């Protein structure tokens, strides 16, 4: 489904080979953007998505990137600017979970989750800020989570990283607004992806019982909101966190 027109835009998306990221890449391509997306592992999956998008007339390039490695992220943004000629938007979507109650959570599980979900976003924003400021236009959309607002037992690492992402979003929005670069955060609730596939039926039922809409989101219901934050229709919005959660957090 098409919502906004992104014809001619060059957009970078991290973690674009499955789940929410894949939906974002497919939607933005269908809406006319030239998308540069990352995959971390499973190149064959990225290649399959790319060929489907190209067959449908879209423009996409997949590059292998590890968002927790600063050089890798810098190289990705440089490749986008070199090959695409500019960078109109950056969507920081890549993320991982390594859940466990605090007594059983190792320092590595803490660090890995913070490195990927928060530090990786810092690297990407830092690399994209300069070309966006020079262009005097740009959009950054960070994919947070409602657990960054509400917390969640078993996720001190993930919820801390996602809470940090809100601070990053708001601080960067203040830094870049005068250069016409806007930074917002989309905070999904429960979305049907590989990430939530790991949960037991009991855990899912418990989540749904608390959601006023009593269902999970599909990945494209997140992608459409990301598209809005990149579109001219959101031209007076920066530093915001928009919950896309079926009414869970209100
Ligand atoms: N699924 C949900 O219910 C839900 C809810 C709230 C927020 N989110 C957030 O949405 C985003 C996407 O989640 P998803 O459900 O699609 O997850 P997913 O596990 O299906 O996909 C995550 C993506 O991130 C990529 N990735 C992970 N580590 C990486 C690294 N070091 N470098 C580069 N890429 C890496 C993976 O390759 C994959 O493409 C994440 O930031 C997640 O925290 C998801």
Coordinates of C-alpha atoms and ligand atoms in Angstrom, one line a residue:
X1 CA 0.0 0.0 0.0
X2 CA 1.3 3.5 -0.9
X3 CA 0.8 6.4 1.5
X4 CA 3.4 9.0 0.8
X5 CA 5.4 10.0 -2.3
X6 CA 9.2 9.6 -1.7
X7 CA 10.2 9.8 -5.4
X8 CA 13.8 10.8 -5.9
X9 CA 14.7 10.4 -2.2
X10 CA 17.8 8.5 -1.0
X11 CA 17.0 6.7 2.2
X12 CA 19.2 4.5 4.4
X13 CA 17.6 1.7 6.6
X14 CA 19.5 -0.4 9.0
X15 CA 18.4 -4.0 9.6
X16 CA 16.4 -4.2 6.4
X17 CA 16.5 -7.9 5.7
X18 CA 13.6 -9.0 7.8
X19 CA 10.8 -8.0 10.2
X20 CA 10.0 -4.4 10.6
X21 CA 13.0 -3.3 8.6
X22 CA 12.0 -5.4 5.6
X23 CA 8.5 -3.8 5.7
X24 CA 10.1 -0.3 5.9
X25 CA 12.4 -1.1 2.9
X26 CA 9.5 -2.5 0.8
X27 CA 7.2 0.4 1.6
X28 CA 9.7 3.2 1.0
X29 CA 10.7 1.5 -2.3
X30 CA 7.1 1.2 -3.4
X31 CA 6.7 4.9 -2.5
X32 CA 9.5 5.8 -5.0
X33 CA 12.6 6.1 -2.8
X34 CA 16.0 4.7 -3.7
X35 CA 16.7 2.7 -0.6
X36 CA 20.1 1.6 0.8
X37 CA 19.5 -1.2 3.4
X38 CA 21.7 -3.2 5.5
X39 CA 21.8 -6.9 6.3
X40 CA 24.0 -8.4 9.0
X41 CA 23.9 -12.1 8.2
X42 CA 21.8 -14.1 5.7
X43 CA 22.8 -12.4 2.4
X44 CA 20.5 -14.8 0.5
X45 CA 17.5 -13.3 2.2
X46 CA 18.5 -9.8 1.4
X47 CA 19.1 -10.8 -2.2
X48 CA 15.6 -12.4 -2.4
X49 CA 13.9 -9.2 -1.1
X50 CA 16.1 -7.0 -3.4
X51 CA 15.1 -9.0 -6.5
X52 CA 11.4 -8.9 -5.6
X53 CA 11.6 -5.1 -5.1
X54 CA 13.4 -4.7 -8.4
X55 CA 10.9 -6.8 -10.3
X56 CA 8.2 -4.5 -8.9
X57 CA 10.1 -1.5 -10.3
X58 CA 11.8 -0.4 -7.1
X59 CA 15.4 0.6 -6.4
X60 CA 17.2 -1.0 -3.5
X61 CA 20.8 -1.8 -2.6
X62 CA 21.7 -4.1 0.2
X63 CA 25.1 -3.7 2.0
X64 CA 26.5 -5.9 4.8
X65 CA 26.9 -3.8 8.0
X66 CA 27.4 -4.4 11.7
X67 CA 25.8 -1.5 13.5
X68 CA 27.8 -2.0 16.6
X69 CA 31.1 -1.4 14.7
X70 CA 31.7 2.3 14.1
X71 CA 33.8 1.8 11.0
X72 CA 31.2 -0.5 9.4
X73 CA 28.4 2.1 10.0
X74 CA 30.6 5.0 8.8
X75 CA 31.4 3.0 5.6
X76 CA 27.6 2.4 5.1
X77 CA 26.6 6.0 5.3
X78 CA 29.6 7.0 3.1
X79 CA 28.5 4.5 0.5
X80 CA 24.9 5.8 0.6
X81 CA 26.2 9.4 0.0
X82 CA 28.7 8.3 -2.7
X83 CA 26.4 6.0 -4.6
X84 CA 23.1 7.8 -4.0
X85 CA 24.5 11.4 -4.3
X86 CA 22.8 12.5 -1.0
X87 CA 21.0 11.1 2.1
X88 CA 17.5 12.4 2.6
X89 CA 16.6 10.1 5.5
X90 CA 18.1 7.5 7.9
X91 CA 16.0 4.9 9.6
X92 CA 17.7 3.3 12.6
X93 CA 15.9 0.0 12.8
X94 CA 18.5 -2.7 13.6
X95 CA 18.0 -4.2 17.0
X96 CA 18.5 -7.3 19.1
X97 CA 17.2 -8.7 22.4
X98 CA 19.0 -10.9 24.9
X99 CA 16.4 -11.2 27.6
X100 CA 16.9 -12.5 31.2
X101 CA 16.2 -11.5 34.7
X102 CA 18.9 -9.3 36.1
X103 CA 20.3 -12.0 38.4
X104 CA 21.0 -14.1 35.3
X105 CA 22.0 -11.4 32.8
X106 CA 25.7 -11.4 32.0
X107 CA 27.7 -8.2 31.4
X108 CA 28.1 -9.4 27.8
X109 CA 24.3 -9.6 27.3
X110 CA 23.9 -6.1 28.7
X111 CA 26.7 -4.8 26.5
X112 CA 25.7 -6.5 23.3
X113 CA 22.2 -5.1 23.5
X114 CA 23.3 -1.6 24.4
X115 CA 26.0 -1.7 21.6
X116 CA 23.5 -2.7 18.9
X117 CA 20.3 -0.8 20.0
X118 CA 21.8 2.4 21.2
X119 CA 25.5 2.9 20.4
X120 CA 24.9 1.7 16.8
X121 CA 22.3 4.5 16.4
X122 CA 24.8 7.0 17.7
X123 CA 27.3 5.9 15.1
X124 CA 24.8 6.1 12.3
X125 CA 23.4 9.5 13.4
X126 CA 26.9 10.9 13.8
X127 CA 27.9 9.8 10.3
X128 CA 24.6 11.0 8.7
X129 CA 24.5 14.4 10.5
X130 CA 27.2 16.1 8.5
X131 CA 25.8 15.4 5.0
X132 CA 22.3 16.2 6.2
X133 CA 23.5 19.5 7.7
X134 CA 25.3 20.4 4.5
X135 CA 22.2 19.6 2.4
X136 CA 20.2 21.6 4.9
X137 CA 17.6 18.9 4.9
X138 CA 17.2 15.5 6.4
X139 CA 15.1 13.1 8.5
X140 CA 16.1 10.6 11.1
X141 CA 13.7 8.0 12.4
X142 CA 14.7 5.8 15.3
X143 CA 12.8 2.6 16.1
X144 CA 12.4 2.6 19.8
X145 CA 10.0 0.5 21.8
X146 CA 7.3 1.1 24.4
X147 CA 9.4 -0.9 26.9
X148 CA 11.8 2.1 26.7
X149 CA 8.9 4.1 28.4
X150 CA 7.3 1.4 30.5
X151 CA 10.1 -1.0 31.3
X152 CA 9.7 -4.7 31.1
X153 CA 10.8 -7.5 33.5
X154 CA 13.5 -9.5 31.9
X155 CA 14.7 -6.7 29.6
X156 CA 16.8 -4.3 31.7
X157 CA 19.4 -4.2 28.9
X158 CA 16.9 -3.7 26.0
X159 CA 14.6 -1.3 27.9
X160 CA 17.6 0.8 29.0
X161 CA 18.9 1.0 25.4
X162 CA 15.4 2.0 24.1
X163 CA 15.0 4.6 26.9
X164 CA 18.4 5.9 25.9
X165 CA 17.2 6.2 22.4
X166 CA 14.5 8.6 23.5
X167 CA 17.2 10.9 25.0
X168 CA 19.3 10.6 21.9
X169 CA 16.3 11.5 19.7
X170 CA 15.3 14.5 21.7
X171 CA 18.9 15.9 22.1
X172 CA 19.7 15.4 18.4
X173 CA 16.4 17.0 17.4
X174 CA 17.4 20.1 19.4
X175 CA 20.9 20.1 17.8
X176 CA 19.8 19.7 14.2
X177 CA 16.4 21.5 13.9
X178 CA 17.9 24.8 12.8
X179 CA 19.5 23.0 9.9
X180 CA 16.1 21.6 8.8
X181 CA 17.1 18.1 10.0
X182 CA 14.3 16.5 12.0
X183 CA 14.7 13.5 14.4
X184 CA 11.8 11.4 15.7
X185 CA 11.2 8.0 17.3
X186 CA 8.6 5.4 16.5
X187 CA 7.9 3.2 19.5
X188 CA 6.2 0.0 18.6
X189 CA 4.4 -2.2 21.1
X190 CA 4.0 -5.8 20.0
X191 CA 4.8 -6.6 16.4
X192 CA 4.7 -10.0 14.7
X193 CA 8.3 -10.6 13.6
X194 CA 11.1 -13.1 14.2
X195 CA 12.0 -11.1 17.4
X196 CA 8.6 -11.9 19.0
X197 CA 8.4 -15.3 17.5
X198 CA 10.7 -16.5 20.3
X199 CA 8.0 -15.7 22.9
X200 CA 5.8 -18.6 24.3
X201 CA 2.1 -18.6 23.6
X202 CA 1.5 -17.9 27.2
X203 CA 3.8 -14.8 27.1
X204 CA 2.0 -13.6 23.9
X205 CA -1.5 -14.1 25.5
X206 CA -0.4 -12.1 28.5
X207 CA 0.8 -9.3 26.2
X208 CA -2.4 -9.3 24.2
X209 CA -4.6 -9.2 27.4
X210 CA -3.1 -5.7 28.2
X211 CA -3.4 -4.3 24.7
X212 CA -6.7 -2.4 24.2
X213 CA -6.8 -3.6 20.5
X214 CA -6.1 -7.2 21.7
X215 CA -3.8 -8.0 18.8
X216 CA -0.2 -7.5 17.6
X217 CA 0.8 -5.1 14.9
X218 CA 1.8 -6.2 11.5
X219 CA 5.3 -4.9 10.4
X220 CA 3.7 -2.6 7.8
X221 CA 1.7 -0.8 10.5
X222 CA 5.1 0.4 11.8
X223 CA 6.5 1.1 8.3
X224 CA 3.6 3.4 7.4
X225 CA 4.4 5.6 10.4
X226 CA 8.1 5.7 9.6
X227 CA 7.1 6.8 6.1
X228 CA 5.0 9.7 7.6
X229 CA 8.0 10.9 9.5
X230 CA 10.1 11.0 6.3
X231 CA 7.3 12.7 4.3
X232 CA 6.7 16.5 3.9
X233 CA 3.4 16.0 5.7
X234 CA 5.4 15.8 9.1
X235 CA 7.4 19.0 8.4
X236 CA 6.6 20.6 11.8
X237 CA 7.4 17.6 14.0
X238 CA 10.7 16.9 15.7
X239 CA 11.9 15.3 18.9
X240 CA 8.7 13.2 19.2
X241 CA 8.1 9.7 20.3
X242 CA 5.1 8.2 18.7
X243 CA 3.8 5.0 20.3
X244 CA 2.4 2.5 17.7
X245 CA 1.1 0.0 20.1
X246 CA -2.7 -0.6 19.8
X247 CA -3.2 1.6 22.8
X248 CA -0.9 -0.3 25.2
X249 CA 0.9 2.7 26.7
X250 CA -1.4 5.7 27.3
Ligands
LIG1 N1 9.0 -7.0 17.1 C1 8.5 -6.2 18.0 O1 7.5 -6.5 18.7 C2 9.2 -4.9 18.4 C3 8.6 -4.1 19.3 C4 9.2 -2.9 19.6 C5 10.4 -2.5 19.0 N2 10.9 -3.3 18.0 C6 12.2 -2.8 17.4 O2 12.0 -2.8 16.0 C7 13.3 -3.1 15.4 C8 13.2 -4.2 14.4 O3 12.8 -5.4 15.1 P1 12.2 -6.7 14.5 O4 11.1 -7.2 15.3 O5 12.0 -6.5 13.0 O6 13.4 -7.7 14.7 P2 14.1 -8.8 13.8 O7 14.9 -9.6 14.8 O8 13.1 -9.5 13.0 O9 15.1 -7.9 12.9 C9 16.1 -7.1 13.4 C10 17.0 -6.7 12.3 O10 18.2 -6.0 12.9 C11 19.3 -6.6 12.3 N3 20.5 -6.5 13.2 C12 20.6 -7.1 14.4 N4 21.8 -6.8 14.9 C13 22.5 -6.1 14.0 C14 23.8 -5.6 13.9 N5 24.7 -5.7 14.9 N6 24.2 -4.9 12.8 C15 23.3 -4.8 11.8 N7 22.0 -5.3 11.8 C16 21.7 -5.9 12.9 C17 19.0 -8.0 11.9 O11 19.8 -8.5 10.9 C18 17.5 -7.8 11.4 O12 17.5 -7.4 10.1 C19 14.3 -3.3 16.5 O13 14.9 -2.1 16.8 C20 13.4 -3.7 17.7 O14 14.0 -3.4 18.9 C21 10.4 -4.5 17.7

